[in-house]
Amino acid sequence: MEHYIVSARKYRPSTFASVVGQPALTSTLKNAIASDRLAHAYLFCGSRGVGKTSCARIFAKTINCENPGPDGEACNCCNSCNDFNEGRSLNIVELDAASHNGVDDIRAMIEQVQLPPTQGRYRVFIIDEVHMLSNQAFNAFLKTLEEPPSYVIFILATTEKHKVIPTILSRCQIYDFNRITIRDMVDHMSYVAKQEGITADPAALAVIASKADGAMRDALSIFDQVAASSRGNITYQSAIDNLNVLDHAYYKKLIDAFLANDVPQALVIYKQIRDKGFDSQFFVNGLALYIRDIMLAASPHTLPLLEVPDQLKTEMAEIASRCKPEFLYKAMDLCNTTDLNYRQAANKQFLVELMLIKLCQPLSPSQSDSGDGEGQLKPIAAFSSNQAPNQAVTYQQTEAVQATAQTVAEPAARPEPTPAVTGRLRLPTPGLSLRKTAHVETETVTAAEPHEIRSTPYTDDAVINFWHSYMQSHSTAHLLVNIMRNCQPERIDGDRFRVAVENDIQISLVNDNLGNIVTYMRNSLVNDNFSLEVALKDGPSSPKTWTEREVLAHMRRTNPQFDAFVDDFNMTLL
Ligand SMILES: [Zn+2]
């Protein structure tokens, strides 16, 4: 049976030319080698998976090659190159400071530094994640870094340049690696697919690339996964299914709904997205990015900035042609505000729905067929070129109207060629009037009937019991139930409870369902004062997270028995 090699390893670059996405940097390195102007220490900076270690290895191989080509590349066939390519060269020593950051590790390496090469010209020492060296290790290393033997070259690499101390920075030639663009990653994956006899839709590769977030190595390992599960035929559908990515078709349908002022449709699409198990905040951010891309697609100047396959570009340019810039700015602003308010919102689904309703609004007031009494948002129609200002103003009495009225008093100059789809919104002062409009709307939507606040007493055990019954009645929400099973609410004080979870992802998942959970608990406990917050387990203490000491102090304050217990045993709380 054929031995399976992961693509990231199999297609690891072996020449500078095959390094993906760093052409300027690799050609500088090649020139330095060709003209024999080598520094004794280099610092390679950049996020993970951008080719730092690959470049360091190629560099080490090239400066030791017996027959370097005229292009400055290693020949890849001399003895030295073979040793390098087969991983048995003694002229390359790698130290991973992330796992070996102690003074003993550095001392062992310094001993190695003293040994001259038995063949070839240089010995190259690569220290990965150099910022993680302990102080002691670093001090032991500094002298060697300052005056290494002539045959030694250090290549230090880091993902966090700002953590590298100035004493190191000043002794190194610094190379900053770019994040790899989606286009470069797609091109490289297309190449790999071709070599492997795999068919791959560029749109699917773009999804993989954006998931990899600038790291080629990650892109290739995701590529392997998707290729394996889609049996060598990577389609857009197989990629988004595998990677749990929301199909951009949903965003497109939403934009159509916004432009058509179709609130029910927008809410239905949002429901479909939730039903597919997508987190609402993730959705809001995805929508924001999509709208941002539409904005880029609107102008030939910014179109090249769009990192999507050509087919999608055409589609986005078409959508952009139907959107007013004011609408796009406002839409991004609304998404951003929703994102910022998300964690605090007691009812997250409502927050997102409100955002969608607002997104359906800006284009809603009819411009040409005005006067049909479409309700509260009429003042925006006042900006329309063919409508008398007074007519609109009568619909609203907020101060915004005074502002709009003044603006409208200016003669409306431009005629609107296609009133049906595009230009329903003409906003000389878009921020002002829209904000006021939104304000009015918010009041309307949030105005709730006052009702009696239930305050039946309950025990901690009751809270735990209902916590479990919530899990039972939502057993299909596997992720949520798994998280809930591993934590349970603890009383902070009064009706305030808290659950501590493992990480940010769990926080956002629980937060996403917090509205439902709290409503369930309140109804079950028949107490509307019950509240629940989500915090990180053992995380860095945030304002909401108490230290153990605070918790104990609080327990003493609120629990006389515990206080007496501590006193009885003469315990000291540290
Ligand atoms: Zn060679």
XYZ file of C-alpha atoms and ligand atoms in Angstrom:
575
model
C 0.000 0.000 0.000
C 1.217 3.422 -0.873
C 2.489 5.507 1.974
C 0.331 8.567 2.519
C 2.194 11.844 2.907
C 0.301 14.941 3.914
C 0.362 17.649 1.265
C 1.937 20.255 3.536
C 4.989 17.969 3.767
C 4.951 16.519 0.302
C 4.742 19.963 -1.289
C 7.019 21.713 1.142
C 9.043 24.122 -1.006
C 12.571 22.972 -1.827
C 13.731 26.110 -3.658
C 13.230 29.823 -3.048
C 11.167 29.971 -6.228
C 8.659 27.470 -4.870
C 8.024 29.367 -1.647
C 4.448 30.620 -1.874
C 3.589 34.272 -1.491
C 6.970 35.807 -0.529
C 8.584 36.749 -3.865
C 10.298 39.982 -2.762
C 11.768 38.440 0.326
C 13.067 35.290 -1.349
C 14.684 37.231 -4.174
C 16.485 39.454 -1.627
C 17.777 36.340 0.103
C 18.889 34.817 -3.207
C 20.735 38.002 -4.155
C 22.494 38.127 -0.809
C 23.665 34.546 -1.296
C 24.726 35.105 -4.920
C 26.786 38.166 -3.991
C 28.144 36.459 -0.879
C 26.905 39.183 1.454
C 25.748 37.024 4.315
C 24.882 38.354 7.760
C 25.706 36.159 10.716
C 22.218 36.475 12.169
C 18.786 36.770 10.614
C 15.410 37.291 12.207
C 12.428 35.948 10.266
C 9.158 37.467 11.477
C 5.619 36.588 10.500
C 2.540 34.661 11.518
C 2.486 30.877 11.495
C 2.487 28.971 8.248
C 3.871 31.754 6.065
C 7.133 29.955 5.220
C 9.674 31.118 7.812
C 11.075 27.689 8.635
C 10.904 26.572 5.009
C 12.912 29.629 3.953
C 15.429 29.059 6.734
C 15.962 25.469 5.565
C 16.238 26.466 1.911
C 18.685 29.184 2.898
C 20.847 26.701 4.833
C 20.776 24.276 1.921
C 21.568 26.922 -0.689
C 24.617 28.387 1.070
C 26.040 24.881 1.374
C 25.229 23.730 -2.169
C 28.258 22.556 -4.163
C 26.866 23.736 -7.528
C 24.427 26.583 -7.009
C 22.639 27.569 -10.227
C 22.979 30.947 -11.953
C 19.540 31.821 -10.553
C 20.903 31.598 -7.021
C 19.034 28.402 -6.225
C 20.465 25.193 -4.763
C 21.051 22.451 -7.339
C 19.102 19.879 -5.304
C 21.329 17.070 -6.595
C 24.805 17.453 -5.030
C 25.758 15.460 -1.909
C 25.107 18.386 0.382
C 21.681 19.115 -1.153
C 20.756 15.437 -0.875
C 21.738 15.408 2.777
C 19.567 18.437 3.384
C 16.624 17.106 1.418
C 16.776 13.811 3.272
C 17.050 15.511 6.623
C 20.481 14.120 7.568
C 22.704 17.137 7.091
C 24.795 18.041 10.114
C 24.969 21.623 8.909
C 21.494 22.459 10.080
C 20.482 22.476 13.731
C 16.970 23.415 14.769
C 15.860 24.415 18.224
C 12.204 25.000 18.999
C 12.261 27.593 21.752
C 8.534 27.100 22.321
C 9.250 23.720 23.906
C 12.984 24.044 24.688
C 13.467 27.443 26.200
C 15.689 26.637 29.178
C 19.298 27.538 29.749
C 20.379 23.888 29.358
C 18.832 23.727 25.892
C 20.757 26.821 24.826
C 24.007 25.534 26.371
C 23.676 22.298 24.413
C 23.236 24.325 21.260
C 26.216 26.565 22.039
C 28.371 23.454 22.365
C 27.260 22.484 18.875
C 28.187 25.952 17.622
C 31.830 25.285 18.479
C 32.064 22.382 16.012
C 33.078 23.483 12.498
C 31.353 21.831 9.536
C 32.889 18.549 8.402
C 31.671 19.217 4.876
C 30.160 22.294 3.248
C 30.824 25.868 4.279
C 28.296 26.881 6.898
C 26.442 25.513 9.862
C 23.032 27.090 10.252
C 21.284 27.250 13.623
C 17.568 27.863 13.497
C 15.834 28.967 16.681
C 12.095 28.910 16.240
C 9.875 31.132 18.421
C 12.980 32.820 19.774
C 10.917 35.244 21.859
C 10.074 32.333 24.157
C 13.622 31.792 25.402
C 13.852 32.264 29.156
C 15.851 35.257 30.389
C 18.593 33.004 31.604
C 18.728 31.128 28.304
C 18.768 34.358 26.441
C 21.680 35.730 28.485
C 23.624 32.547 27.876
C 22.963 32.920 24.160
C 23.747 36.614 23.753
C 27.532 36.382 23.677
C 27.473 33.670 21.020
C 24.996 35.664 18.970
C 27.313 38.691 19.128
C 30.442 36.858 18.028
C 29.679 33.541 16.412
C 32.416 31.540 14.653
C 32.767 32.540 10.979
C 31.128 29.316 9.768
C 27.960 29.847 11.862
C 24.781 31.582 10.755
C 21.830 32.023 13.081
C 18.307 32.208 11.756
C 15.921 33.216 14.477
C 12.209 33.002 13.783
C 9.280 34.456 15.623
C 5.559 34.879 15.280
C 5.664 37.752 17.754
C 8.270 40.282 16.766
C 7.139 42.772 19.404
C 8.168 40.290 22.081
C 11.722 40.013 20.798
C 13.948 42.192 22.941
C 15.900 45.038 21.314
C 19.274 43.436 22.113
C 18.351 40.630 19.704
C 16.663 42.832 17.122
C 19.727 45.076 16.824
C 21.991 42.117 16.112
C 19.939 40.616 13.307
C 19.044 41.347 9.749
C 15.246 41.413 9.881
C 12.907 39.911 7.306
C 9.156 40.408 7.614
C 7.085 37.678 5.989
C 3.710 38.604 4.474
C 0.533 36.828 5.265
C -0.167 34.706 2.232
C -3.008 36.057 0.118
C -6.027 33.963 -0.692
C -5.160 34.187 -4.372
C -1.655 32.797 -3.797
C -3.037 30.009 -1.667
C -5.700 29.146 -4.221
C -3.068 29.056 -6.984
C -0.816 26.795 -4.966
C -3.654 24.461 -3.977
C -4.741 24.278 -7.624
C -1.204 23.193 -8.450
C -1.200 20.557 -5.716
C -4.652 19.337 -6.794
C -3.430 18.943 -10.358
C -0.372 16.980 -9.227
C -2.563 14.728 -7.105
C -5.220 14.178 -9.783
C -7.876 15.918 -7.697
C -10.497 18.178 -9.251
C -11.072 21.336 -7.274
C -13.488 24.223 -7.785
C -11.629 27.546 -7.294
C -14.538 28.786 -5.172
C -14.021 25.795 -2.876
C -10.289 26.478 -2.662
C -11.055 30.092 -1.775
C -13.203 28.872 1.113
C -10.348 26.652 2.288
C -7.877 29.513 1.933
C -9.953 31.945 3.925
C -10.389 29.331 6.637
C -6.602 28.967 6.787
C -6.233 32.638 7.642
C -2.990 33.363 5.829
C -1.179 30.126 6.701
C -0.226 27.929 3.751
C 0.453 24.917 5.938
C -3.038 25.111 7.422
C -4.554 25.562 3.978
C -2.888 22.382 2.741
C -3.928 20.330 5.719
C -7.527 21.512 5.370
C -7.207 20.735 1.649
C -6.191 17.159 2.527
C -9.197 16.736 4.821
C -11.676 18.044 2.303
C -10.091 16.043 -0.519
C -10.324 12.864 1.548
C -13.938 13.330 2.532
C -15.074 14.462 -0.904
C -13.278 11.606 -2.692
C -11.032 13.663 -4.847
C -13.693 16.028 -6.138
C -13.583 19.245 -4.141
C -16.783 21.164 -4.882
C -17.940 24.373 -3.271
C -20.661 22.430 -1.486
C -18.266 19.800 -0.147
C -15.929 22.517 1.114
C -18.570 24.509 2.972
C -20.110 21.334 4.398
C -16.767 20.079 5.630
C -15.639 23.375 7.049
C -18.954 24.434 8.493
C -18.860 27.631 6.486
C -22.032 29.516 5.742
C -22.878 29.427 2.032
C -22.481 32.949 0.645
C -25.753 32.356 -1.198
C -27.489 33.132 2.124
C -25.823 36.536 2.283
C -26.792 37.194 -1.309
C -30.415 36.298 -0.591
C -30.356 38.582 2.432
C -29.110 41.542 0.409
C -31.953 40.889 -2.027
C -34.372 40.938 0.909
C -32.886 44.200 2.247
C -33.164 45.868 -1.128
C -36.724 44.641 -1.525
C -37.633 45.851 1.970
C -38.723 42.302 2.694
C -38.551 41.956 6.485
C -40.304 38.559 6.649
C -37.923 37.098 4.077
C -34.877 38.413 5.971
C -36.128 36.868 9.204
C -36.880 33.565 7.490
C -33.366 33.416 6.049
C -31.918 34.154 9.487
C -33.992 31.295 10.905
C -32.653 28.943 8.218
C -29.119 29.979 9.132
C -29.749 29.275 12.811
C -31.345 25.956 11.942
C -28.144 24.963 10.197
C -26.429 25.434 13.532
C -24.576 28.648 12.819
C -23.739 30.933 15.669
C -25.528 34.270 15.372
C -22.501 36.411 16.080
C -20.525 34.474 13.502
C -23.362 35.170 11.078
C -23.364 38.910 11.848
C -19.623 39.088 11.257
C -19.904 37.061 8.081
C -22.610 39.380 6.806
C -20.476 42.421 7.658
C -17.564 41.030 5.661
C -19.820 40.144 2.773
C -21.220 43.682 2.632
C -17.703 45.053 2.866
C -16.800 42.891 -0.137
C -19.850 44.184 -2.015
C -18.587 47.708 -1.331
C -15.195 46.793 -2.776
C -16.901 45.249 -5.786
C -18.711 48.509 -6.473
C -15.678 50.277 -7.882
C -13.159 49.139 -10.484
C -10.485 50.705 -8.252
C -11.263 48.479 -5.298
C -12.385 45.382 -7.202
C -8.825 43.983 -7.304
C -8.714 44.114 -3.484
C -11.436 41.511 -3.412
C -9.907 38.146 -2.567
C -12.520 35.921 -4.158
C -12.621 33.830 -7.349
C -13.500 35.696 -10.544
C -16.924 34.105 -10.817
C -17.874 35.405 -7.394
C -16.402 38.798 -8.255
C -18.786 39.132 -11.178
C -21.703 38.177 -8.982
C -20.682 40.691 -6.327
C -20.201 43.483 -8.840
C -23.742 42.839 -10.046
C -25.110 43.080 -6.502
C -23.020 46.195 -5.874
C -24.557 47.876 -8.911
C -27.936 47.617 -7.190
C -26.774 49.056 -3.847
C -26.349 52.706 -2.939
C -23.089 53.438 -1.115
C -25.122 54.954 1.746
C -26.921 51.658 2.174
C -23.653 49.710 2.305
C -22.067 52.068 4.856
C -25.139 51.957 7.022
C -25.337 48.182 6.730
C -21.732 47.764 7.840
C -22.322 50.178 10.678
C -25.386 48.245 11.848
C -23.515 44.926 11.693
C -20.666 46.436 13.656
C -22.951 47.847 16.343
C -24.736 44.528 16.654
C -21.423 42.741 17.032
C -20.326 45.169 19.748
C -23.604 44.845 21.656
C -23.827 41.110 21.204
C -22.268 39.904 24.415
C -24.244 42.240 26.606
C -27.567 41.565 24.953
C -29.921 39.467 27.067
C -31.804 38.364 23.971
C -29.298 37.888 21.215
C -31.682 36.564 18.640
C -33.822 39.663 19.076
C -30.765 41.877 18.689
C -29.901 40.257 15.367
C -33.498 40.342 14.181
C -33.683 44.027 14.987
C -30.535 44.558 12.942
C -32.091 42.729 9.996
C -35.300 44.738 10.291
C -33.276 47.955 10.244
C -31.315 46.709 7.264
C -34.580 46.288 5.420
C -35.549 49.851 6.260
C -33.209 52.352 4.628
C -34.430 51.539 1.161
C -37.994 50.914 2.172
C -39.736 54.284 2.010
C -41.086 54.592 -1.443
C -39.559 57.393 -3.341
C -41.423 57.685 -6.561
C -44.738 56.270 -5.459
C -44.834 58.333 -2.295
C -47.795 59.236 -0.194
C -49.247 55.763 0.198
C -48.902 56.036 3.954
C -46.206 53.454 4.528
C -45.753 54.484 8.090
C -43.117 55.625 10.441
C -40.081 55.796 8.193
C -41.594 58.236 5.789
C -39.198 61.097 6.578
C -36.465 59.409 4.586
C -38.651 59.794 1.551
C -38.372 63.506 2.135
C -34.966 63.285 0.490
C -36.437 62.017 -2.682
C -35.980 64.386 -5.534
C -39.537 64.474 -6.685
C -41.340 64.936 -3.461
C -42.339 68.090 -1.685
C -40.645 68.407 1.691
C -43.762 69.355 3.613
C -45.530 66.233 2.605
C -42.960 64.060 4.277
C -42.437 66.099 7.357
C -45.955 65.608 8.501
C -45.283 61.983 9.325
C -42.844 62.546 12.096
C -42.280 65.018 14.837
C -38.835 64.270 16.144
C -36.018 66.756 15.972
C -34.587 64.731 13.102
C -37.368 66.054 10.999
C -36.307 69.597 11.575
C -32.864 68.711 10.417
C -34.113 66.882 7.349
C -36.529 69.612 6.508
C -33.699 72.095 6.346
C -31.704 69.880 4.100
C -34.577 69.141 1.864
C -35.207 72.852 1.458
C -32.204 72.833 -0.834
C -33.267 72.203 -4.398
C -32.932 68.544 -5.265
C -30.818 68.530 -8.360
C -30.077 65.056 -9.647
C -32.785 63.135 -11.453
C -33.032 59.472 -10.590
C -32.771 57.266 -13.661
C -33.823 53.935 -12.182
C -36.033 54.637 -9.216
C -37.388 51.124 -9.050
C -34.364 49.334 -7.685
C -31.417 51.557 -7.008
C -31.868 54.991 -5.691
C -34.564 55.058 -3.134
C -32.312 56.654 -0.632
C -30.951 60.112 -1.089
C -29.264 61.267 2.041
C -27.354 64.529 2.119
C -26.812 63.909 5.849
C -27.267 60.187 6.116
C -25.883 59.695 9.605
C -28.139 62.194 11.258
C -31.448 61.314 9.782
C -30.996 57.568 9.797
C -29.923 57.506 13.389
C -33.004 59.407 14.397
C -35.156 57.109 12.375
C -33.603 54.057 13.930
C -34.104 55.561 17.336
C -37.794 55.982 16.829
C -38.064 52.483 15.549
C -36.197 51.015 18.494
C -38.590 52.616 20.891
C -41.509 51.204 19.010
C -40.140 47.707 18.957
C -38.877 47.514 22.513
C -41.865 49.091 24.173
C -43.179 46.204 26.218
C -46.266 45.826 28.248
C -45.505 46.129 31.944
C -46.179 42.887 33.734
C -45.872 41.632 37.227
C -42.394 40.518 38.213
C -42.465 37.016 39.569
C -40.276 36.373 42.591
C -41.007 32.918 43.953
C -38.209 31.716 46.269
C -36.084 28.843 45.001
C -33.094 26.769 46.048
C -29.759 26.180 44.341
C -30.819 22.573 43.818
C -33.862 23.725 41.880
C -31.588 25.748 39.597
C -29.391 22.704 38.973
C -32.427 20.499 38.346
C -33.875 22.876 35.763
C -30.421 23.277 34.232
C -30.501 19.520 33.616
C -34.060 19.487 32.374
C -33.140 22.236 29.901
C -30.376 19.947 28.612
C -32.836 17.057 28.287
C -35.349 19.116 26.366
C -32.639 20.411 24.018
C -30.787 17.148 23.491
C -30.282 17.764 19.770
C -28.171 20.855 20.468
C -25.185 18.595 21.032
C -22.509 21.247 21.361
C -24.478 23.294 23.824
C -25.556 20.285 25.873
C -21.983 19.048 26.067
C -20.852 22.387 27.423
C -23.777 22.567 29.824
C -23.041 19.078 31.110
C -19.537 20.147 32.099
C -20.541 23.167 34.086
C -23.378 24.186 36.312
C -24.684 27.489 37.585
C -23.299 28.698 40.872
C -24.889 31.433 42.860
C -22.861 34.635 43.035
C -25.336 36.521 45.151
C -29.069 36.972 45.365
C -30.530 35.847 42.051
C -27.270 36.182 40.149
C -25.805 32.917 38.942
C -22.757 32.152 36.928
C -21.426 29.260 34.871
C -17.722 28.882 34.178
C -16.731 27.380 30.818
C -13.467 26.351 29.219
C -12.830 28.856 26.455
C -14.071 31.766 24.365
C -15.821 29.517 21.868
C -17.847 27.941 24.652
C -18.609 31.394 26.038
C -19.991 32.533 22.731
C -21.968 29.339 22.252
C -23.579 29.563 25.671
C -24.085 33.308 25.272
C -25.804 32.647 22.002
C -28.385 30.556 23.835
C -28.382 32.531 27.043
C -31.634 34.315 26.254
C -33.426 30.986 25.841
C -31.819 29.445 28.883
C -32.613 32.382 31.148
C -36.212 32.539 29.929
C -36.554 28.807 30.560
C -35.074 29.105 34.035
C -37.241 32.091 34.942
C -40.375 30.313 33.827
C -39.384 27.090 35.585
C -38.384 28.842 38.802
C -41.315 31.254 38.485
C -38.883 34.029 39.291
C -38.032 36.846 36.908
C -35.060 38.040 38.916
C -32.968 35.008 38.047
C -29.950 36.023 35.999
C -27.069 34.061 34.577
C -23.681 35.094 33.318
C -20.999 33.128 31.551
C -17.344 33.343 32.527
C -14.075 31.648 31.714
C -12.917 28.860 33.993
C -9.584 29.789 35.612
C -9.233 32.487 32.993
C -7.502 35.787 33.484
C -9.682 37.674 35.908
C -12.058 39.933 34.139
C -14.313 42.324 36.010
C -16.923 39.581 36.070
C -14.573 36.836 37.193
C -13.812 36.615 40.862
C -10.566 35.405 42.305
C -10.760 32.522 44.749
C -10.022 34.904 47.529
C -12.913 37.125 46.554
C -15.202 34.129 46.355
C -14.179 32.943 49.817
C -14.491 36.408 51.260
C -17.889 36.651 49.705
C -18.910 33.278 51.067
C -17.930 34.388 54.542
C -19.938 37.541 54.127
C -23.064 35.903 52.860
C -22.984 32.543 54.595
C -22.848 32.765 58.398
C -22.325 29.024 58.759
C -19.311 29.063 56.540
C -17.964 32.088 58.375
C -18.428 30.312 61.716
C -16.785 27.200 60.256
C -13.729 29.194 59.237
C -13.548 30.811 62.649
C -14.026 27.515 64.494
C -11.111 25.956 62.779
C -9.058 29.078 62.953
C -8.445 28.922 59.234
C -6.615 31.539 57.284
C -7.818 32.369 53.824
C -4.934 33.030 51.522
Zn 23.433 21.371 -4.416
